[in-house]
PDB file of C-alpha atoms in Angstrom:
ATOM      1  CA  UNK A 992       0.908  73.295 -22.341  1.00 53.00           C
ATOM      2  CA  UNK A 993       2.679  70.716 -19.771  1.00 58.00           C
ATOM      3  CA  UNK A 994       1.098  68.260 -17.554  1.00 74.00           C
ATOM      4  CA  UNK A 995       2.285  68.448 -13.935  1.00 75.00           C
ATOM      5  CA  UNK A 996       3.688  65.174 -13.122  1.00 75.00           C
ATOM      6  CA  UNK A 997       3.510  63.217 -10.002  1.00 77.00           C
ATOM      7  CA  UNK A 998       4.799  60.009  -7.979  1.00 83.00           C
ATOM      8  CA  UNK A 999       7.699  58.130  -9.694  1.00 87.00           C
ATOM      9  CA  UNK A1000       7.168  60.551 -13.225  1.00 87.00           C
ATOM     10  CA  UNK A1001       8.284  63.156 -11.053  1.00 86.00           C
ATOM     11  CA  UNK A1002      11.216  61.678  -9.359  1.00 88.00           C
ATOM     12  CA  UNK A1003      12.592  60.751 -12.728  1.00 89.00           C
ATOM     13  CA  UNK A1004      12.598  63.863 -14.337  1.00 89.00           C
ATOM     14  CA  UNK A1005      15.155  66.924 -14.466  1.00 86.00           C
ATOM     15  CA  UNK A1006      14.224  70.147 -12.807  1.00 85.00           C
ATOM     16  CA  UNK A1007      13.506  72.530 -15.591  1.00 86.00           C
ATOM     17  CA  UNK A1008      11.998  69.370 -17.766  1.00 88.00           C
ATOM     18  CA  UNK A1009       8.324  69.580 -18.893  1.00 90.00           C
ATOM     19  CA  UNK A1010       6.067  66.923 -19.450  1.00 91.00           C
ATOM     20  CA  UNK A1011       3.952  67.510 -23.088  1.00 91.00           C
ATOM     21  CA  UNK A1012       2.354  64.166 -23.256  1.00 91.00           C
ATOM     22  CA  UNK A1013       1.475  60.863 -21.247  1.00 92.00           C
ATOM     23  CA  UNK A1014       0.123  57.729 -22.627  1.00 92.00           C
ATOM     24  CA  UNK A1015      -0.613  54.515 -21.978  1.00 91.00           C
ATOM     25  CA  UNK A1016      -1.049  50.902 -23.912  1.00 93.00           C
ATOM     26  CA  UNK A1017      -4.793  50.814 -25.205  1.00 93.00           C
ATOM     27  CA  UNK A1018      -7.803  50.028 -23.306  1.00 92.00           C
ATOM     28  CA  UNK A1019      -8.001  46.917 -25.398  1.00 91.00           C
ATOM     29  CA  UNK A1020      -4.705  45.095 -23.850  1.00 89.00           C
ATOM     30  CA  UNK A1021      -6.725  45.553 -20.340  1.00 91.00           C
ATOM     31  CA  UNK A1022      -9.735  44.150 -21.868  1.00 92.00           C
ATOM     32  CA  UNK A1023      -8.763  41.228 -23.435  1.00 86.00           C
ATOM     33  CA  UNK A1024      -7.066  40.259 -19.736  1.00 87.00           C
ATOM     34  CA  UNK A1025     -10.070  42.048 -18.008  1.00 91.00           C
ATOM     35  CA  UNK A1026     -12.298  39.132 -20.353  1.00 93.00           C
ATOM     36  CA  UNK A1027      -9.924  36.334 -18.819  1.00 90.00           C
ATOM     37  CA  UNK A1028     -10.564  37.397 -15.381  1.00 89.00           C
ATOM     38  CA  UNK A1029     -13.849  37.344 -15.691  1.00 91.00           C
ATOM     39  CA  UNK A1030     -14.707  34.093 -17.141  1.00 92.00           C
ATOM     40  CA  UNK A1031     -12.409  32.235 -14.151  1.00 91.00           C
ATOM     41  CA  UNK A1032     -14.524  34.159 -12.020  1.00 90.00           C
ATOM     42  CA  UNK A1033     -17.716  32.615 -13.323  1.00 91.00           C
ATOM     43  CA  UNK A1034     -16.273  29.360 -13.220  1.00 91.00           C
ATOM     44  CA  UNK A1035     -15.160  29.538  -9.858  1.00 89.00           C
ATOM     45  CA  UNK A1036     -19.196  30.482  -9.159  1.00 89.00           C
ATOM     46  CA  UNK A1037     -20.831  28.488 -11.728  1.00 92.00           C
ATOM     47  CA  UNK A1038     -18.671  25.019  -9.983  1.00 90.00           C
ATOM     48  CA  UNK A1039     -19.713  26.820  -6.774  1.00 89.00           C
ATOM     49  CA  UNK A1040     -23.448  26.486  -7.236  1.00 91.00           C
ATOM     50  CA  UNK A1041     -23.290  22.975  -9.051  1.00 92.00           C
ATOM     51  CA  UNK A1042     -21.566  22.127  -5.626  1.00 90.00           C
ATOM     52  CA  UNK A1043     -25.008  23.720  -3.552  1.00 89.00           C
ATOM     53  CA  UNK A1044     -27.167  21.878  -5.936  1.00 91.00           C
ATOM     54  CA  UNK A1045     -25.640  18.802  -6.192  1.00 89.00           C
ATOM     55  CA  UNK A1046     -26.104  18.987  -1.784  1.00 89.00           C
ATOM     56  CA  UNK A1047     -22.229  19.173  -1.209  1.00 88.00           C
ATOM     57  CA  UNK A1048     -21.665  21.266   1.760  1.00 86.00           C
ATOM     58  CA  UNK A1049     -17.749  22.284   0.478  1.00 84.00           C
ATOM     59  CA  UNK A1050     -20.025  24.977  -2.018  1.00 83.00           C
ATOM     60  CA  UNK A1051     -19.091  27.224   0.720  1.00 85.00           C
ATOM     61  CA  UNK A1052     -15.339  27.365   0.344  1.00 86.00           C
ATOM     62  CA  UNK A1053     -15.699  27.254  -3.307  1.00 84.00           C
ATOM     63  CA  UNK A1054     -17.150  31.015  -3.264  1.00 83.00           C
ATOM     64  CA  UNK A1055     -14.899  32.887  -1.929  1.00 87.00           C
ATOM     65  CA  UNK A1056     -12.615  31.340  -4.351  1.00 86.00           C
ATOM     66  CA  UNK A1057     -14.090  34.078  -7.078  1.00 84.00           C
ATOM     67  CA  UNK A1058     -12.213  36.695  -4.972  1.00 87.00           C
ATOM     68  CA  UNK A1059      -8.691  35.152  -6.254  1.00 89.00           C
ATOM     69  CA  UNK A1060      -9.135  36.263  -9.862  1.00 87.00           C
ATOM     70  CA  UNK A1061     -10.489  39.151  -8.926  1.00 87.00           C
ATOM     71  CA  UNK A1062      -7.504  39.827  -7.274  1.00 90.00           C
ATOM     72  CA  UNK A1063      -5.338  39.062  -9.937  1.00 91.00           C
ATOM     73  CA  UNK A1064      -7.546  41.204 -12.551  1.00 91.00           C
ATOM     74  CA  UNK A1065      -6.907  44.306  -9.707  1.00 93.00           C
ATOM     75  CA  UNK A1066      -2.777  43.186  -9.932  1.00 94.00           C
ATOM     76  CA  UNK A1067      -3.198  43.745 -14.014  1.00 93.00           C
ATOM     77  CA  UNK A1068      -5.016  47.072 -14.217  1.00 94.00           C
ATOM     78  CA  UNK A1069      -1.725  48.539 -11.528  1.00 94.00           C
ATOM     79  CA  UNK A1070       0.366  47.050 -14.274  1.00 93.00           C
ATOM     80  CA  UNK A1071      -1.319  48.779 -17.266  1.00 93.00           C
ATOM     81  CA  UNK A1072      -1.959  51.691 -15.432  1.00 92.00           C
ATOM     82  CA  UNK A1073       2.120  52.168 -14.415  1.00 91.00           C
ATOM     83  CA  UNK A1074       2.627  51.560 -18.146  1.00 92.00           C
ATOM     84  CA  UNK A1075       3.410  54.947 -19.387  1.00 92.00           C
ATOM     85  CA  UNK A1076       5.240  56.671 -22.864  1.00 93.00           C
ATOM     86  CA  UNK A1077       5.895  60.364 -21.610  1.00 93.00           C
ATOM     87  CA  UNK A1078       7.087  62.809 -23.930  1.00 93.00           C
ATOM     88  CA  UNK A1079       8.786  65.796 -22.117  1.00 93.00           C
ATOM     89  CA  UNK A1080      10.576  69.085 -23.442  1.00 90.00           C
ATOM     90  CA  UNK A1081      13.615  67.014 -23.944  1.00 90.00           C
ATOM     91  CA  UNK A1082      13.145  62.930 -24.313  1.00 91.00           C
ATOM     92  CA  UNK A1083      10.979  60.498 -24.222  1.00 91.00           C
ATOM     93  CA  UNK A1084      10.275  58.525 -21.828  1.00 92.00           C
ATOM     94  CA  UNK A1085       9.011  54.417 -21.115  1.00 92.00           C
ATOM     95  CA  UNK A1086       8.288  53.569 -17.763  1.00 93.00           C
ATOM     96  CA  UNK A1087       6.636  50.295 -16.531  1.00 93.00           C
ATOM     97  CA  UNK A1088       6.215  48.601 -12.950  1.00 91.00           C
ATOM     98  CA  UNK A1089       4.542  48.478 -10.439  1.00 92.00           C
ATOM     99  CA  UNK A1090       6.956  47.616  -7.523  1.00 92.00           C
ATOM    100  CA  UNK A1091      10.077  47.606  -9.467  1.00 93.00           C
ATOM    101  CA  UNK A1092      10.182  50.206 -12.430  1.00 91.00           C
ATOM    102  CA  UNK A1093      12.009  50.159 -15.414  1.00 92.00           C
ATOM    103  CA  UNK A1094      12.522  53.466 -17.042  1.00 90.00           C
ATOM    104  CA  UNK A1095      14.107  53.774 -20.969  1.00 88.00           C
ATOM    105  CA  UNK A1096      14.479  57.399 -22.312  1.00 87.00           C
ATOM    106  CA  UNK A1097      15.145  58.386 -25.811  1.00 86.00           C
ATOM    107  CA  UNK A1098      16.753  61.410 -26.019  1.00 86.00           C
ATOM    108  CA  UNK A1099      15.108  64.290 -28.724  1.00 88.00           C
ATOM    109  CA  UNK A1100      18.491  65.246 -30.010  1.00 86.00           C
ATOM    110  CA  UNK A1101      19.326  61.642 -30.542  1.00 83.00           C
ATOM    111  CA  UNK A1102      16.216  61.110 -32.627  1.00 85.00           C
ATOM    112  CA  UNK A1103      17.052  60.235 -35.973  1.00 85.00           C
ATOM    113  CA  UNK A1104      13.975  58.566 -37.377  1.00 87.00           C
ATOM    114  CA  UNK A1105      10.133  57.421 -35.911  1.00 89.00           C
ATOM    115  CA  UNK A1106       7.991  54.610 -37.420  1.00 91.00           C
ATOM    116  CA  UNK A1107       4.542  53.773 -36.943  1.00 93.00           C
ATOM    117  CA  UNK A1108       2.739  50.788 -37.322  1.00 94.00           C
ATOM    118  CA  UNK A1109      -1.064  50.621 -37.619  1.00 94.00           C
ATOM    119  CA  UNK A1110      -3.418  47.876 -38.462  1.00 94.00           C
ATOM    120  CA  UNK A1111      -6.796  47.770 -39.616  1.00 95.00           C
ATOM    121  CA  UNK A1112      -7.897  47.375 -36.784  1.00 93.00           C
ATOM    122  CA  UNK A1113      -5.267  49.428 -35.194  1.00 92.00           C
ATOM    123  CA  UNK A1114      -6.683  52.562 -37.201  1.00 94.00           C
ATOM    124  CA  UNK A1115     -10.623  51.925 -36.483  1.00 94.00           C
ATOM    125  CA  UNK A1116      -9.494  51.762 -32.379  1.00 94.00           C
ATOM    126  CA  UNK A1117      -7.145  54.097 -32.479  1.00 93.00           C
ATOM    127  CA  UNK A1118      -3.942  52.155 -31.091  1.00 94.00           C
ATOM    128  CA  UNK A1119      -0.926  51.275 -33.056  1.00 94.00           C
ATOM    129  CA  UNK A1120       2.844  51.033 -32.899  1.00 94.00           C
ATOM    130  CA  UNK A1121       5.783  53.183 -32.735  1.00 93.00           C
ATOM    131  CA  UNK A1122       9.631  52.424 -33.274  1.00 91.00           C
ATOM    132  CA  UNK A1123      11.533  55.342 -31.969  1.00 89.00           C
ATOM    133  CA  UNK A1124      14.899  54.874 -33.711  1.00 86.00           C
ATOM    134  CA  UNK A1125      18.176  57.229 -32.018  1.00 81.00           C
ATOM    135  CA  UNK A1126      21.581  57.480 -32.255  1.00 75.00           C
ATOM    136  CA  UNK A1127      22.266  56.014 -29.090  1.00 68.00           C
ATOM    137  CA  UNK A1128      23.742  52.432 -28.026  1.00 66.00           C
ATOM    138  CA  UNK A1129      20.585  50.708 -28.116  1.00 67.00           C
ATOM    139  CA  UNK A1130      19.252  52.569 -31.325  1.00 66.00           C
ATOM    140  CA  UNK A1131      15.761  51.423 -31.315  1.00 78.00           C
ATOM    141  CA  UNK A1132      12.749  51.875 -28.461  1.00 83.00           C
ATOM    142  CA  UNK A1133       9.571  50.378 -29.378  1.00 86.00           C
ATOM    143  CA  UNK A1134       6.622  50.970 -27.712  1.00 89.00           C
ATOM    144  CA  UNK A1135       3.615  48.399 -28.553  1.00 90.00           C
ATOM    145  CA  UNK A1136      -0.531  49.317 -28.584  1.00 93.00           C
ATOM    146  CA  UNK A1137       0.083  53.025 -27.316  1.00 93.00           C
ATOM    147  CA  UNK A1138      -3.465  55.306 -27.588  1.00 92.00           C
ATOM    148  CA  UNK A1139      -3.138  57.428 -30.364  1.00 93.00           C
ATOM    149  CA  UNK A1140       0.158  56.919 -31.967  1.00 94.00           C
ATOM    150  CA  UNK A1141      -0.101  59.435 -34.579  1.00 94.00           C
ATOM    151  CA  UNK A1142      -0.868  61.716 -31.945  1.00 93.00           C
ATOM    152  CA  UNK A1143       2.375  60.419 -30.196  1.00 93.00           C
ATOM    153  CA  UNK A1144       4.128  60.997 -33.159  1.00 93.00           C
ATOM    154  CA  UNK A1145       3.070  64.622 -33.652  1.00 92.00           C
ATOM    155  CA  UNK A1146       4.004  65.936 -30.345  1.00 92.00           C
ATOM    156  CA  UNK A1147       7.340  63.868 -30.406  1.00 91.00           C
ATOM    157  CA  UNK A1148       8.479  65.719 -33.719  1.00 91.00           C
ATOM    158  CA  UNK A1149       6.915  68.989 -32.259  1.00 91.00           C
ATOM    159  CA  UNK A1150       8.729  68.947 -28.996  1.00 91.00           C
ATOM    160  CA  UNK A1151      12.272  67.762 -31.410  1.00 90.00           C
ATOM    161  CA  UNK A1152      11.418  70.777 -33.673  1.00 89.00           C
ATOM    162  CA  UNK A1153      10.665  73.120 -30.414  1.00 89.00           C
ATOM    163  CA  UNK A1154      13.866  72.206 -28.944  1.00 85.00           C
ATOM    164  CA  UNK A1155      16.004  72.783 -32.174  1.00 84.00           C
ATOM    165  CA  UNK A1156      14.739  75.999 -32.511  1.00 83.00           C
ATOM    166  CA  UNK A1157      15.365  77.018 -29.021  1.00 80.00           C
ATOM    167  CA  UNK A1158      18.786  76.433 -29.384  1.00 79.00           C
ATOM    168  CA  UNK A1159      19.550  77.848 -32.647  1.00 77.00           C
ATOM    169  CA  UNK A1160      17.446  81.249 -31.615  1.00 73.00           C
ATOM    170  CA  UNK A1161      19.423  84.114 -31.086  1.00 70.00           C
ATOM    171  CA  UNK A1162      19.812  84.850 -26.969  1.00 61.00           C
ATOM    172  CA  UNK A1163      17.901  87.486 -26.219  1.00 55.00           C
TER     173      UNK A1163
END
């Protein structure tokens, strides 16, 4: 089962590479800055109408004032939403950006050891942590609040095991 990929995903990946998985942070990290947004924005209209009440004709240009954090919420949903952990036939993959995108891979064969890291909390939403540890240069990747991670996990060791037996399978 592979996912077809599309806009940057597919630029950055190889020509016979398959994507297995895609995830993203949690719904909670857009929530708790969703929450933020959203109390400016009744600020901005609760100081508008005190304004209208209190007779002040600048009540006005307050309003459209609300359409500024609104704006910024909109900016924050492109950056969680271009926040992706891809696991493909042969790495994994941490991309991030919206304009400019930074793009860390972990290769399968250089995998030498995963850890996971779940709260309480964590484990009743169903986000945690995962420390992808190669033998590469940087040796560690860690991707924070992913969906799932034990899910993540699974199909990271699958994919490893998958491509270790494909290459010590006899050719046909």
């Amino acid at each position: 089962m592979s996912i077809r990929p599309n806009g940057y995903l597919a630029q950055v990946l190889g020509s016979d590479e398959q994507v297995l998985l895609i995830t993203r942070p949690h719904w909670l990290v857009l929530l708790a800055k969703t929450l933020l947004w959203i109390a400016l924005v009744c600020i901005v209209v609760i100081g508008a109408i005190w304004l209208k009440l209190a007779g002040s004709p600048y009540w006005a240009w307050v309003m459209p004032l609300a359409l500024v954090p609104l704006g910024f919420w909109f900016w924050e949903y492109q950056v969680w939403f271009n926040q992706m952990n891809v696991i493909t036939d042969h790495r994994v993959i941490q991309m991030e950006g919206v304009l400019n995108k930074r793009v860390s891979d972990s290769i399968l064969d250089k995998l030498n050891d995963v850890k996971t890291d779940q709260s309480l909390l964590g484990r009743f939403f169903g986000y945690g942590d995962i420390e992808i540890l190669t033998a590469s240069d940087e040796g560690t990747n860690v991707l924070h609040m992913i969906q799932d991670p034990l899910g993540f996990k699974r199909a990271m060791l699958n994919a490893k095991a998958a491509m270790e037996d494909a290459r010590h399978s006899p050719a046909d």
